[in-house]
Coordinates of C-alpha atoms in Angstrom, one line a residue:
Chain A
X181 CA 72.3 177.4 -103.7
X182 CA 73.5 180.8 -105.0
X183 CA 75.6 183.1 -102.8
X184 CA 75.9 186.7 -103.7
X185 CA 79.0 188.6 -102.6
X186 CA 79.0 192.4 -102.1
X187 CA 81.5 194.8 -100.5
X188 CA 79.8 197.4 -98.3
X189 CA 83.2 198.6 -97.0
X190 CA 86.4 198.1 -99.0
X191 CA 87.2 196.2 -102.2
X192 CA 88.8 192.8 -102.9
X193 CA 91.0 191.9 -105.8
X194 CA 89.7 189.6 -108.6
X195 CA 92.3 187.0 -107.6
X196 CA 90.6 186.8 -104.2
X197 CA 87.3 186.0 -105.9
X198 CA 88.9 183.4 -108.0
X199 CA 90.5 181.7 -105.0
X200 CA 87.2 181.7 -103.1
X201 CA 85.4 180.3 -106.1
X202 CA 88.0 177.5 -106.3
X203 CA 87.5 176.6 -102.6
X204 CA 83.7 176.6 -103.0
X205 CA 84.0 174.2 -106.0
X206 CA 86.1 171.9 -104.0
X207 CA 84.2 172.0 -100.7
X208 CA 80.6 172.9 -101.5
X209 CA 80.2 172.1 -105.2
X210 CA 76.4 172.4 -104.9
X211 CA 76.9 176.2 -104.3
X212 CA 77.5 178.9 -106.8
X213 CA 79.4 182.1 -105.8
X214 CA 78.4 185.3 -107.7
X215 CA 80.7 188.2 -107.0
X216 CA 79.0 191.5 -107.7
X217 CA 81.3 193.7 -109.9
X218 CA 81.0 196.3 -107.2
X219 CA 83.4 194.2 -105.1
X220 CA 86.3 195.3 -107.3
X221 CA 85.6 199.0 -107.5
X222 CA 87.7 201.5 -105.7
X223 CA 86.7 205.0 -104.7
X224 CA 89.0 206.7 -102.2
X225 CA 88.9 204.5 -99.1
X226 CA 85.9 202.5 -100.3
X227 CA 84.7 199.8 -102.7
X228 CA 82.9 202.5 -104.8
X229 CA 80.9 205.5 -103.7
X230 CA 78.3 205.1 -100.9
X231 CA 75.4 205.0 -103.4
X232 CA 77.2 202.3 -105.5
X233 CA 77.9 200.1 -102.5
X234 CA 74.4 200.5 -101.1
X235 CA 72.8 199.8 -104.5
X236 CA 74.9 196.6 -105.0
X237 CA 73.9 195.3 -101.6
X238 CA 70.2 196.1 -102.1
X239 CA 70.1 194.6 -105.6
X240 CA 71.5 191.3 -104.5
X241 CA 69.5 191.1 -101.3
X242 CA 66.2 191.8 -103.0
X243 CA 67.0 189.3 -105.8
X244 CA 65.0 186.1 -105.2
X245 CA 67.7 184.3 -107.2
X246 CA 70.2 184.4 -104.3
X247 CA 70.0 182.4 -101.1
X248 CA 72.6 184.2 -99.1
X249 CA 74.6 187.4 -99.1
X250 CA 78.3 187.2 -98.1
X251 CA 80.3 190.3 -97.3
X252 CA 83.6 190.4 -99.3
X253 CA 85.7 192.1 -96.7
X254 CA 85.8 194.6 -93.8
X255 CA 87.9 197.7 -93.5
X256 CA 85.7 200.8 -93.1
X257 CA 82.6 202.1 -94.7
X258 CA 79.5 200.1 -94.0
X259 CA 78.3 202.5 -91.3
X260 CA 77.8 205.1 -94.1
X261 CA 75.2 202.9 -95.9
X262 CA 73.8 200.4 -93.3
X263 CA 70.7 202.4 -92.4
X264 CA 69.8 203.2 -96.0
X265 CA 70.4 199.6 -97.1
X266 CA 68.2 198.0 -94.5
X267 CA 65.4 200.5 -95.2
X268 CA 65.4 199.5 -98.9
X269 CA 65.1 195.7 -98.4
X270 CA 62.0 193.9 -99.6
X271 CA 60.4 190.7 -98.5
X272 CA 62.7 188.7 -100.8
X273 CA 65.6 189.8 -98.7
X274 CA 64.2 188.4 -95.5
X275 CA 64.8 184.7 -96.0
X276 CA 68.5 185.0 -96.9
X277 CA 71.5 184.4 -94.8
X278 CA 73.9 187.3 -94.2
X279 CA 77.5 186.6 -93.2
X280 CA 80.5 188.9 -92.4
X281 CA 82.3 190.4 -89.5
X282 CA 84.6 193.4 -88.6
X283 CA 83.3 196.5 -90.3
X284 CA 80.4 194.5 -91.7
X285 CA 79.0 194.6 -88.2
X286 CA 77.1 197.8 -88.9
X287 CA 75.1 196.1 -91.6
X288 CA 74.6 192.9 -89.6
X289 CA 73.4 195.0 -86.7
X290 CA 70.9 196.9 -88.8
X291 CA 69.6 193.6 -90.3
X292 CA 69.2 192.0 -86.9
X293 CA 67.5 195.0 -85.5
X294 CA 65.1 194.8 -88.4
X295 CA 64.2 191.3 -87.5
X296 CA 66.2 189.4 -90.1
X297 CA 66.6 185.8 -88.8
X298 CA 69.8 184.5 -90.5
X299 CA 72.4 187.1 -89.7
X300 CA 75.9 185.8 -88.7
X301 CA 79.4 186.9 -87.7
X302 CA 82.0 184.9 -89.5
X303 CA 84.8 184.7 -92.1
X304 CA 84.7 186.5 -95.4
X305 CA 86.5 186.0 -98.8
X306 CA 88.9 188.8 -97.7
X307 CA 90.3 186.4 -95.1
X308 CA 92.2 184.7 -97.9
X309 CA 95.0 187.2 -97.3
X310 CA 95.6 185.7 -93.9
X311 CA 97.8 182.6 -93.1
X312 CA 95.4 179.7 -93.3
X313 CA 92.6 181.8 -94.7
X314 CA 91.5 179.0 -96.9
X315 CA 90.2 177.1 -93.8
X316 CA 88.3 180.2 -92.7
X317 CA 86.6 180.6 -96.1
X318 CA 85.8 176.9 -96.3
X319 CA 84.3 177.1 -92.8
X320 CA 82.1 180.1 -93.8
X321 CA 80.9 178.2 -96.8
X322 CA 80.1 175.1 -94.9
X323 CA 77.9 177.1 -92.6
X324 CA 76.2 179.1 -95.5
X325 CA 75.6 176.0 -97.6
X326 CA 75.3 173.1 -95.3
X327 CA 74.6 174.6 -91.9
X328 CA 77.6 172.6 -90.7
X329 CA 77.6 172.7 -86.9
X330 CA 81.4 172.3 -86.8
X331 CA 81.6 175.8 -88.2
X332 CA 79.9 177.3 -85.1
X333 CA 81.5 179.0 -82.2
X334 CA 81.7 176.2 -79.6
X335 CA 80.2 178.2 -76.7
X336 CA 76.9 178.8 -78.3
X337 CA 74.2 177.5 -76.1
X338 CA 70.6 178.0 -75.2
X339 CA 70.8 181.7 -74.9
X340 CA 70.8 183.8 -78.1
X341 CA 74.1 185.2 -79.1
X342 CA 75.6 188.1 -81.2
X343 CA 79.1 188.9 -82.1
X344 CA 80.9 192.2 -83.0
X345 CA 84.2 193.9 -83.3
X346 CA 84.7 195.9 -80.1
X347 CA 85.3 199.2 -81.9
X348 CA 82.5 198.7 -84.3
X349 CA 80.0 197.8 -81.6
X350 CA 81.1 200.8 -79.5
X351 CA 80.5 203.1 -82.5
X352 CA 77.0 201.9 -83.3
X353 CA 75.6 202.4 -79.8
X354 CA 72.7 204.8 -79.9
X355 CA 72.6 204.9 -83.7
X356 CA 69.7 203.8 -85.8
X357 CA 71.4 200.4 -86.4
X358 CA 71.8 199.4 -82.8
X359 CA 70.1 196.1 -82.2
X360 CA 68.3 195.0 -79.0
X361 CA 70.6 192.5 -77.4
X362 CA 68.8 192.0 -74.1
X363 CA 69.3 188.5 -72.9
X364 CA 72.0 187.8 -75.5
X365 CA 75.5 186.5 -75.0
X366 CA 77.6 189.3 -76.6
X367 CA 80.9 188.1 -78.1
X368 CA 83.5 190.8 -78.8
X369 CA 86.8 190.7 -80.6
X370 CA 89.2 193.3 -82.1
X371 CA 92.4 193.8 -84.1
X372 CA 95.1 196.5 -84.2
X373 CA 93.8 198.6 -81.3
X374 CA 96.0 199.9 -78.5
X375 CA 94.9 198.4 -75.2
X376 CA 94.0 201.8 -73.9
X377 CA 91.6 202.1 -76.7
X378 CA 90.1 198.8 -75.9
X379 CA 89.8 199.8 -72.3
X380 CA 88.1 203.1 -73.3
X381 CA 85.7 201.2 -75.6
X382 CA 84.8 198.9 -72.7
X383 CA 84.0 201.9 -70.6
X384 CA 81.7 203.1 -73.3
X385 CA 80.1 199.7 -74.1
X386 CA 79.5 198.6 -70.5
X387 CA 78.5 202.2 -69.5
X388 CA 75.4 202.0 -71.8
X389 CA 72.3 201.0 -69.9
X390 CA 70.9 198.9 -72.8
X391 CA 74.1 196.9 -73.0
X392 CA 73.8 196.1 -69.4
X393 CA 70.8 194.0 -70.3
X394 CA 72.9 191.3 -72.1
X395 CA 73.1 187.9 -70.5
X396 CA 76.9 188.2 -70.5
X397 CA 80.0 189.0 -72.5
X398 CA 82.5 186.6 -74.0
X399 CA 85.9 187.8 -75.1
X400 CA 87.2 186.8 -78.5
X401 CA 90.8 187.4 -79.6
X402 CA 92.4 190.8 -79.6
X403 CA 95.3 190.5 -82.1
X404 CA 98.0 192.7 -83.5
X405 CA 97.7 195.0 -80.4
X406 CA 100.2 197.9 -81.0
X407 CA 102.6 198.5 -78.2
X408 CA 101.3 200.9 -75.5
X409 CA 103.7 203.6 -74.4
X410 CA 103.8 203.5 -71.4
X411 CA 102.9 199.8 -71.1
X412 CA 99.2 199.5 -70.3
X413 CA 99.9 196.9 -67.7
X414 CA 96.8 194.8 -68.4
X415 CA 95.8 192.4 -71.1
X416 CA 92.4 192.2 -72.8
X417 CA 91.1 189.6 -70.3
X418 CA 91.9 191.8 -67.3
X419 CA 90.3 194.7 -69.1
X420 CA 87.1 192.7 -69.8
X421 CA 86.9 191.3 -66.3
X422 CA 87.3 194.8 -64.8
X423 CA 84.6 196.5 -66.9
X424 CA 82.2 193.6 -66.7
X425 CA 82.6 193.5 -62.9
X426 CA 82.1 197.2 -62.5
X427 CA 79.0 197.3 -64.7
X428 CA 77.4 194.1 -63.3
X429 CA 77.6 192.2 -66.6
X430 CA 78.6 188.6 -66.2
X431 CA 82.0 187.8 -67.8
X432 CA 81.5 184.4 -69.3
X433 CA 85.0 183.6 -70.6
X434 CA 86.6 183.4 -74.0
X435 CA 85.0 183.1 -77.4
X436 CA 86.5 181.4 -80.4
X437 CA 86.3 184.5 -82.7
X438 CA 88.8 187.0 -84.0
X439 CA 90.6 188.5 -87.0
X440 CA 92.3 185.3 -87.9
X441 CA 91.8 182.0 -89.7
X442 CA 90.3 180.3 -86.7
X443 CA 87.4 182.7 -86.5
X444 CA 84.2 180.6 -86.0
X445 CA 80.6 181.4 -87.0
X446 CA 78.2 183.1 -84.6
X447 CA 74.6 183.3 -85.9
X448 CA 72.7 186.1 -84.2
X449 CA 69.8 185.1 -82.0
X450 CA 68.7 181.5 -81.9
X451 CA 68.9 180.6 -85.6
X452 CA 72.1 178.6 -85.2
X453 CA 70.1 175.8 -83.6
X454 CA 67.4 175.8 -86.2
X455 CA 67.5 173.7 -89.4
X456 CA 67.7 175.3 -92.8
X457 CA 64.5 175.7 -94.7
Chain B
X134 CA 93.0 232.9 -55.5
X135 CA 94.3 229.3 -55.1
X136 CA 94.3 226.9 -58.0
X137 CA 94.6 223.2 -57.3
X138 CA 96.1 221.0 -60.0
X139 CA 95.3 217.2 -60.2
X140 CA 95.9 214.6 -62.8
X141 CA 92.9 212.3 -63.4
X142 CA 94.6 210.8 -66.5
X143 CA 98.4 210.8 -66.9
X144 CA 101.2 212.4 -64.9
X145 CA 103.3 215.5 -65.5
X146 CA 107.0 216.0 -64.6
X147 CA 108.0 218.3 -61.7
X148 CA 109.7 220.5 -64.3
X149 CA 106.3 221.2 -65.9
X150 CA 104.9 222.2 -62.6
X151 CA 107.8 224.6 -62.0
X152 CA 107.4 226.2 -65.4
X153 CA 103.7 226.6 -64.9
X154 CA 104.3 228.2 -61.5
X155 CA 106.8 230.6 -63.0
X156 CA 104.3 231.7 -65.7
X157 CA 101.7 232.2 -63.1
X158 CA 104.1 234.3 -61.0
X159 CA 104.7 236.5 -64.0
X160 CA 101.2 236.8 -65.5
X161 CA 98.8 236.4 -62.5
X162 CA 100.8 237.1 -59.4
X163 CA 97.6 237.2 -57.3
X164 CA 97.2 233.5 -57.9
X165 CA 98.8 230.5 -56.2
X166 CA 99.2 227.2 -58.0
X167 CA 99.2 224.1 -55.8
X168 CA 100.2 220.9 -57.5
X169 CA 98.8 217.8 -55.8
X170 CA 101.7 215.3 -55.3
X171 CA 99.5 212.9 -57.2
X172 CA 100.3 214.8 -60.4
X173 CA 103.7 213.2 -60.5
X174 CA 102.8 209.6 -59.7
X175 CA 103.0 206.9 -62.2
X176 CA 101.1 203.6 -62.3
X177 CA 101.1 201.7 -65.6
X178 CA 99.5 204.1 -68.1
X179 CA 98.2 206.4 -65.4
X180 CA 99.1 209.1 -62.8
X181 CA 98.6 206.6 -60.0
X182 CA 96.0 204.0 -59.5
X183 CA 92.3 204.8 -60.1
X184 CA 91.6 205.2 -56.4
X185 CA 94.6 207.5 -55.9
X186 CA 93.7 209.7 -58.8
X187 CA 90.0 209.9 -57.8
X188 CA 90.9 210.7 -54.1
X189 CA 93.3 213.5 -55.2
X190 CA 90.6 215.1 -57.3
X191 CA 87.9 214.8 -54.6
X192 CA 90.2 216.0 -51.9
X193 CA 91.1 219.3 -53.7
X194 CA 87.6 219.8 -55.1
X195 CA 86.0 219.5 -51.7
X196 CA 88.6 221.7 -50.0
X197 CA 87.1 225.2 -49.5
X198 CA 90.7 226.5 -49.6
X199 CA 90.8 226.2 -53.4
X200 CA 88.9 228.4 -55.9
X201 CA 89.6 226.3 -59.0
X202 CA 90.7 222.9 -60.1
X203 CA 92.9 222.6 -63.1
X204 CA 93.6 219.3 -64.9
X205 CA 97.4 218.8 -65.3
X206 CA 97.3 216.8 -68.5
X207 CA 95.2 214.6 -70.8
X208 CA 96.2 211.2 -72.2
X209 CA 93.9 208.5 -71.0
X210 CA 92.3 207.5 -67.8
X211 CA 89.7 210.0 -66.5
X212 CA 86.8 207.9 -67.8
X213 CA 87.7 205.2 -65.2
X214 CA 87.1 207.6 -62.3
X215 CA 84.8 210.4 -63.6
X216 CA 81.5 208.9 -62.3
X217 CA 82.9 208.1 -58.9
X218 CA 84.6 211.5 -58.5
X219 CA 81.4 213.5 -59.3
X220 CA 79.3 211.3 -56.9
X221 CA 81.7 212.2 -54.1
X222 CA 81.8 216.0 -54.5
X223 CA 80.3 218.1 -51.7
X224 CA 78.8 221.6 -51.7
X225 CA 82.3 223.2 -51.4
X226 CA 83.1 221.8 -54.8
X227 CA 80.2 223.5 -56.6
X228 CA 81.5 227.0 -56.7
X229 CA 84.9 226.2 -58.2
X230 CA 86.0 226.5 -61.8
X231 CA 87.2 223.3 -63.5
X232 CA 89.4 223.6 -66.6
X233 CA 91.0 221.0 -68.9
X234 CA 90.5 219.3 -72.3
X235 CA 91.2 216.2 -74.2
X236 CA 90.9 213.1 -72.0
X237 CA 89.7 215.4 -69.1
X238 CA 86.5 215.6 -71.1
X239 CA 85.0 212.7 -69.2
X240 CA 85.3 214.6 -65.9
X241 CA 84.2 217.9 -67.4
X242 CA 81.1 216.1 -68.9
X243 CA 80.2 214.5 -65.5
X244 CA 80.6 217.8 -63.7
X245 CA 78.4 219.7 -66.3
X246 CA 75.8 216.9 -66.2
X247 CA 75.7 217.3 -62.4
X248 CA 75.0 221.0 -62.7
X249 CA 78.4 222.5 -62.0
X250 CA 78.4 226.0 -63.4
X251 CA 82.1 226.8 -64.1
X252 CA 83.3 224.0 -66.2
X253 CA 85.5 224.8 -69.2
X254 CA 87.5 223.3 -72.0
X255 CA 90.9 224.9 -72.3
X256 CA 94.7 224.6 -72.0
X257 CA 96.5 222.6 -69.3
X258 CA 100.0 222.6 -67.7
X259 CA 100.8 219.6 -69.9
X260 CA 100.6 221.9 -72.9
X261 CA 104.0 223.3 -72.0
X262 CA 105.5 220.5 -74.0
X263 CA 104.1 222.1 -77.2
X264 CA 105.7 224.8 -79.2
X265 CA 104.4 228.0 -77.8
X266 CA 102.8 226.2 -74.9
X267 CA 103.6 229.1 -72.5
X268 CA 101.0 231.2 -74.2
X269 CA 98.4 228.5 -73.8
X270 CA 99.1 228.2 -70.1
X271 CA 99.1 232.0 -69.7
X272 CA 95.7 232.1 -71.5
X273 CA 94.3 229.4 -69.2
X274 CA 95.4 231.3 -66.1
X275 CA 94.1 234.6 -67.4
X276 CA 90.7 232.9 -67.7
X277 CA 90.9 231.1 -64.4
X278 CA 92.1 234.1 -62.4
X279 CA 90.8 237.2 -64.2
X280 CA 88.0 235.9 -66.4
X281 CA 89.9 237.5 -69.2
X282 CA 87.5 237.7 -72.3
X283 CA 90.5 237.5 -74.7
X284 CA 91.0 233.9 -73.5
X285 CA 87.6 232.9 -74.8
X286 CA 86.9 231.0 -78.0
X287 CA 85.8 233.9 -80.3
X288 CA 82.6 232.3 -81.7
X289 CA 80.9 232.1 -78.3
X290 CA 77.6 233.8 -78.5
X291 CA 74.2 233.9 -77.0
X292 CA 73.7 230.1 -77.1
X293 CA 75.3 227.9 -74.5
X294 CA 78.4 226.0 -75.7
X295 CA 80.4 222.9 -74.8
X296 CA 83.6 221.5 -76.3
X297 CA 85.1 218.1 -76.4
X298 CA 87.6 215.9 -78.1
X299 CA 85.8 214.0 -80.9
X300 CA 86.9 210.6 -79.7
X301 CA 86.3 211.3 -76.0
X302 CA 82.8 212.7 -76.8
X303 CA 82.0 209.6 -78.9
X304 CA 83.0 207.3 -76.1
X305 CA 81.0 209.0 -73.4
X306 CA 77.6 208.9 -75.2
X307 CA 75.1 206.8 -73.3
X308 CA 77.3 206.6 -70.2
X309 CA 76.5 208.0 -66.8
X310 CA 78.7 211.1 -67.6
X311 CA 76.9 212.2 -70.8
X312 CA 75.6 215.7 -70.3
X313 CA 72.4 217.1 -71.8
X314 CA 73.6 219.4 -74.6
X315 CA 70.2 220.2 -76.1
X316 CA 70.4 223.7 -77.5
X317 CA 74.2 224.0 -77.1
X318 CA 76.8 224.8 -79.7
X319 CA 79.0 221.7 -79.6
X320 CA 82.6 222.3 -80.5
X321 CA 84.8 219.3 -81.4
X322 CA 88.5 218.8 -82.0
X323 CA 90.9 215.9 -82.2
X324 CA 94.5 214.9 -82.5
X325 CA 96.4 211.9 -84.0
X326 CA 93.3 210.1 -85.4
X327 CA 93.1 208.7 -88.9
X328 CA 90.5 210.4 -90.9
X329 CA 88.5 207.2 -91.3
X330 CA 88.2 207.1 -87.5
X331 CA 87.0 210.7 -87.4
X332 CA 84.4 209.8 -90.0
X333 CA 83.3 206.8 -88.0
X334 CA 83.1 208.9 -84.8
X335 CA 81.0 211.4 -86.6
X336 CA 78.6 208.6 -87.7
X337 CA 78.4 207.6 -84.0
X338 CA 78.0 211.1 -82.7
X339 CA 75.5 212.5 -85.2
X340 CA 73.6 209.1 -85.2
X341 CA 72.7 209.6 -81.5
X342 CA 69.2 211.1 -81.1
X343 CA 70.2 213.2 -78.1
X344 CA 73.1 214.8 -80.0
X345 CA 70.7 215.8 -82.7
X346 CA 69.2 218.3 -80.2
X347 CA 72.3 220.5 -80.2
X348 CA 72.0 223.9 -81.7
X349 CA 74.8 223.1 -84.1
X350 CA 78.4 221.8 -84.3
X351 CA 81.6 223.8 -84.8
X352 CA 84.8 222.1 -85.9
X353 CA 88.0 222.8 -84.1
X354 CA 91.4 221.7 -85.4
X355 CA 92.2 218.1 -86.2
X356 CA 96.0 217.8 -86.0
X357 CA 98.7 215.2 -86.5
X358 CA 96.3 213.2 -88.6
X359 CA 98.1 209.9 -89.6
X360 CA 98.2 209.2 -93.3
X361 CA 95.3 207.1 -94.4
X362 CA 96.1 204.1 -96.7
X363 CA 94.3 204.4 -99.1
X364 CA 93.9 208.1 -99.0
X365 CA 90.6 208.9 -97.3
X366 CA 89.9 211.5 -99.9
X367 CA 88.2 214.0 -97.6
X368 CA 89.4 216.4 -94.9
X369 CA 87.8 217.0 -91.6
X370 CA 85.7 219.8 -92.8
X371 CA 84.1 217.7 -95.6
X372 CA 83.6 214.9 -93.0
X373 CA 81.8 217.3 -90.6
X374 CA 79.7 218.9 -93.4
X375 CA 78.7 215.4 -94.6
X376 CA 77.5 214.0 -91.2
X377 CA 75.9 217.3 -90.1
X378 CA 74.0 217.5 -93.3
X379 CA 72.9 213.9 -93.1
X380 CA 71.7 214.2 -89.5
X381 CA 70.1 217.6 -89.8
X382 CA 72.5 219.2 -87.3
X383 CA 73.5 222.7 -88.4
X384 CA 77.2 222.9 -89.3
X385 CA 78.3 226.3 -87.9
X386 CA 81.9 226.6 -89.2
X387 CA 85.2 226.4 -87.5
X388 CA 86.1 226.8 -83.8
X389 CA 89.4 228.1 -82.4
X390 CA 90.2 225.0 -80.3
X391 CA 92.6 222.1 -80.7
X392 CA 95.6 220.2 -79.4
X393 CA 97.9 223.2 -79.9
X394 CA 99.1 226.4 -78.3
X395 CA 96.3 228.4 -79.8
X396 CA 93.6 226.4 -78.0
X397 CA 91.0 228.9 -76.6
X398 CA 88.8 228.5 -73.6
X399 CA 85.2 227.3 -74.0
X400 CA 83.2 227.6 -70.8
X401 CA 80.3 225.2 -70.8
X402 CA 76.8 226.6 -70.7
X403 CA 76.4 230.4 -70.4
X404 CA 78.9 231.0 -67.6
X405 CA 81.4 232.6 -69.9
X406 CA 79.3 235.7 -70.0
X407 CA 78.8 236.0 -66.3
X408 CA 81.2 237.9 -64.0
X409 CA 83.3 236.2 -61.4
X410 CA 81.9 236.2 -57.9

């Protein structure tokens, strides 16, 4: 099993790759991690220029020598290349698993929209900078390599699911990478956003007619919320209950996802219950 | 001429109302400003609870004794009431002028979508907290009361126009208040947003098929941009040129609007060239 790692948003340091490789050697010795050199590039805000990031993703995705593509880290930047990347993928890219979260959501969305069957929201090598990040990376690898059910978000059920960062999901609505999530349980999480911004994003998300076709929304963790001045007076659960109620979308409770070491894996669609081929 | 002032987002202080009234007395003595007491209420983040803000707006808009409604201040909150407010407006509300900007964009959008003919983006009483804010308030009043052409954004031409805050416009796409801007010159400005957020908003805005029907986009001022870490490496004009080019939307140059005292008035549609009735 060979896992290719690319960085469609921002770069990681070589030390992060070394630590992830050591965790893989200990936890899933049957897997080999291959970090594309692009992961370590830096161009302004990004891990290399748009074309360089897109080329690296397409190169590894189209290479039959890899079984999975793992996004190195979030940040910002994958929206600039997601549509182009998906358009350039060949049949060899279809069978692979794709894992990431946060800003990687634009690429995951585009892949899922295009019918890719093993797309999942979950931890990335960049999570090693968090307290307890080793557990998150080990969890991601146990899903990628062994389809370990203990890695999965515990509320996954008979309905298909998808998971996104709140801000990322808001910003992909109506764009060429928006997936059809009718009938899906939509899990949402965020980090470092003022509560008024989360409230505004929920207005936008639940105000979109296509989103109202989801089976329901689950709320992941909203962490590192900056102080609101004046106090917003409501937490994220009250905000979610309000907008779900107003838009007629069932609010289904919490989800075990977030920008933290406990972040569980959410495979998009029904693939989480299928066995690996 | 009677101008009603309401606060669909956040409150103003009584001193702001007194200063605006004094400017009106000096510059447009034929006008009377009537501040709804709701302007001074405070509930959490907002100028009163949602229902209170909505009721105040509807009350003044439906009152034949007012010729215009002026939004007191932006901030955040009008998205929570805009759809409800517009649905409750009666024929007496149709002939009035409506003026505001920033967070007021949700209400302006809903009014314009509903066919209101004198909807405009321009200064508010809350601008008195800015350096030179008196000039902005006098400019707004000169447009509201005398249709003064010197108050208008200088690039207005034969094509209909509309103007919004970038973030506000992004967040209303696909919602029940999104107006049809096909064939319009769309002017956009923002304040206090990191450049990566502006870039992401432009991905979202220019990625929406309906937005691609505009005649073109003009860039207002982006001010108080927080420092990006790492440096984003591009300013707002480069960001706008990039996304306009990529999406096939003509980039038409700069617009004289922004969160500052120089902010000019942009009447939506063609009403800026019509005479007052």
